[in-house]
Short mmCIF file of C-alpha atoms in Angstrom, two decimals:
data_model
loop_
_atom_site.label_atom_id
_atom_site.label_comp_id
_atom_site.label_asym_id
_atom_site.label_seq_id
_atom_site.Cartn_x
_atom_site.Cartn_y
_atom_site.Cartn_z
CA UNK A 1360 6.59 -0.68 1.64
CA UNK A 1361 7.48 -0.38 -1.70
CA UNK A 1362 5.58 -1.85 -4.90
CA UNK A 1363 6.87 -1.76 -8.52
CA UNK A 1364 6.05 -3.56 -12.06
CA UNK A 1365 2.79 -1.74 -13.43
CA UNK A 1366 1.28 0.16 -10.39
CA UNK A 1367 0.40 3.70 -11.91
CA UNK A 1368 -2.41 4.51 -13.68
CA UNK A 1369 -4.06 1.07 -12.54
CA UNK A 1370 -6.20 2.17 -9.64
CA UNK A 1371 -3.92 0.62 -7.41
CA UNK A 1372 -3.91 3.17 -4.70
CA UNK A 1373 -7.27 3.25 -5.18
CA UNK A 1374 -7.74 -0.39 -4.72
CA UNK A 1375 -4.91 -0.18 -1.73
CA UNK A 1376 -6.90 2.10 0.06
CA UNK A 1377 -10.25 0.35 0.06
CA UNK A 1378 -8.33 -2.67 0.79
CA UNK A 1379 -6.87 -1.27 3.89
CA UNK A 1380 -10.18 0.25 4.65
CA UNK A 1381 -11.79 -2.90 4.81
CA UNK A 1382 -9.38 -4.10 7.00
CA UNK A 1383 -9.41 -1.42 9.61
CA UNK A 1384 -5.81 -0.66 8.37
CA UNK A 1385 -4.34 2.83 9.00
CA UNK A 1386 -1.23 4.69 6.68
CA UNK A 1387 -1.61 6.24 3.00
CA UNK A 1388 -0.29 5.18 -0.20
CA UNK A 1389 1.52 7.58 -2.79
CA UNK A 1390 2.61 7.06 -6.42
CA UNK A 1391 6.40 7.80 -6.74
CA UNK A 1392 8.57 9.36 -9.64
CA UNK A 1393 9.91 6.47 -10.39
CA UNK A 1394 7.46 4.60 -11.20
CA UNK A 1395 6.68 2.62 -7.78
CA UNK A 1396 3.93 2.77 -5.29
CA UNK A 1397 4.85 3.60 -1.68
CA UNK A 1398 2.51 2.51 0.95
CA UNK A 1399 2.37 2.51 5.06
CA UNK A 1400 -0.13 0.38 6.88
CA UNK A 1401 -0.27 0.82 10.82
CA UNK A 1402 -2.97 -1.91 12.76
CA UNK A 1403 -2.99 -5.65 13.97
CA UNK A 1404 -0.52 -7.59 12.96
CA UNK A 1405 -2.49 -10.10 10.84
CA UNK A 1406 -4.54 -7.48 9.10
CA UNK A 1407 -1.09 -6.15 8.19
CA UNK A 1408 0.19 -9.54 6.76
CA UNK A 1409 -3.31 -9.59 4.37
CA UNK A 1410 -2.19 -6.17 3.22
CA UNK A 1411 0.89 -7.27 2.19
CA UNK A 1412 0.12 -10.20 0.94
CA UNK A 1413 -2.53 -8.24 -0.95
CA UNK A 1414 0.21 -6.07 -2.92
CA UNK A 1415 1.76 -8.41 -4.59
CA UNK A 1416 -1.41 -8.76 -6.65
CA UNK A 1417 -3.03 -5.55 -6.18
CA UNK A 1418 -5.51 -4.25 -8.49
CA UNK A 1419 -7.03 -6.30 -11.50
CA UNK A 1420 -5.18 -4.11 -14.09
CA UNK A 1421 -1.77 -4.13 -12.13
CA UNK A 1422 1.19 -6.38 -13.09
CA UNK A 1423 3.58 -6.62 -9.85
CA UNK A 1424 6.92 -7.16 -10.53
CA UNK A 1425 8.69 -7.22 -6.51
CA UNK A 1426 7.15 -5.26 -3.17
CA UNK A 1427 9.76 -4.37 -0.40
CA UNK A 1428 8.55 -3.91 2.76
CA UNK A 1429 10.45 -2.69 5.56
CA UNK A 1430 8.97 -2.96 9.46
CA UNK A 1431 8.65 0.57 11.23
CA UNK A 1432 7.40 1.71 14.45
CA UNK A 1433 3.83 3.06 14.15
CA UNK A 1434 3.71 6.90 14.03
CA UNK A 1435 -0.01 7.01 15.02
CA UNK A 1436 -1.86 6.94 11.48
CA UNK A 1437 -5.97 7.18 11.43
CA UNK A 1438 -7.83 6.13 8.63
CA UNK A 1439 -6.15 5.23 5.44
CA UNK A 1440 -5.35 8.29 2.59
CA UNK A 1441 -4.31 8.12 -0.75
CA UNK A 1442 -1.59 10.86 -0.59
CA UNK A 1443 -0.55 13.07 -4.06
#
């Protein structure tokens, strides 16, 4: 999945991860170059949905402008990182 708008330097991964942690979701979320968050969530299918759904707020200071997701096979994820 991919997030863009304002999504750096708002504690959204942050917020994604505790979000996904609450959820018993599994993945990591990165900040990219260009100025988009990156995320991959691996668990049941409707906590997945609330994650998604989730991003297109995201955290209180973000400002979301579009979030792509594209559907993957899991690779076997555990726990949920923020990755650098």
């Amino acid at each position: 999945m991919f997030v863009s708008g304002r999504v750096q330097g708002v504690y959204y991964r942050a917020s994604t991860r505790d979000a996904a942690r609450e959820r018993d979701v599994d993945g990591w979320v990165r900040n990219l170059d260009d100025g988009r968050v990156e995320a991959v969530f691996e668990g049941p299918e409707s906590a997945i949905e609330e994650m998604i759904e989730w991003c297109h707020t995201g955290s209180p200071a973000a400002a979301v402008e579009d979030v792509e997701v594209e559907y993957e096979e899991p690779s076997g994820h555990s726990g949920f990182q923020i990755r650098y």
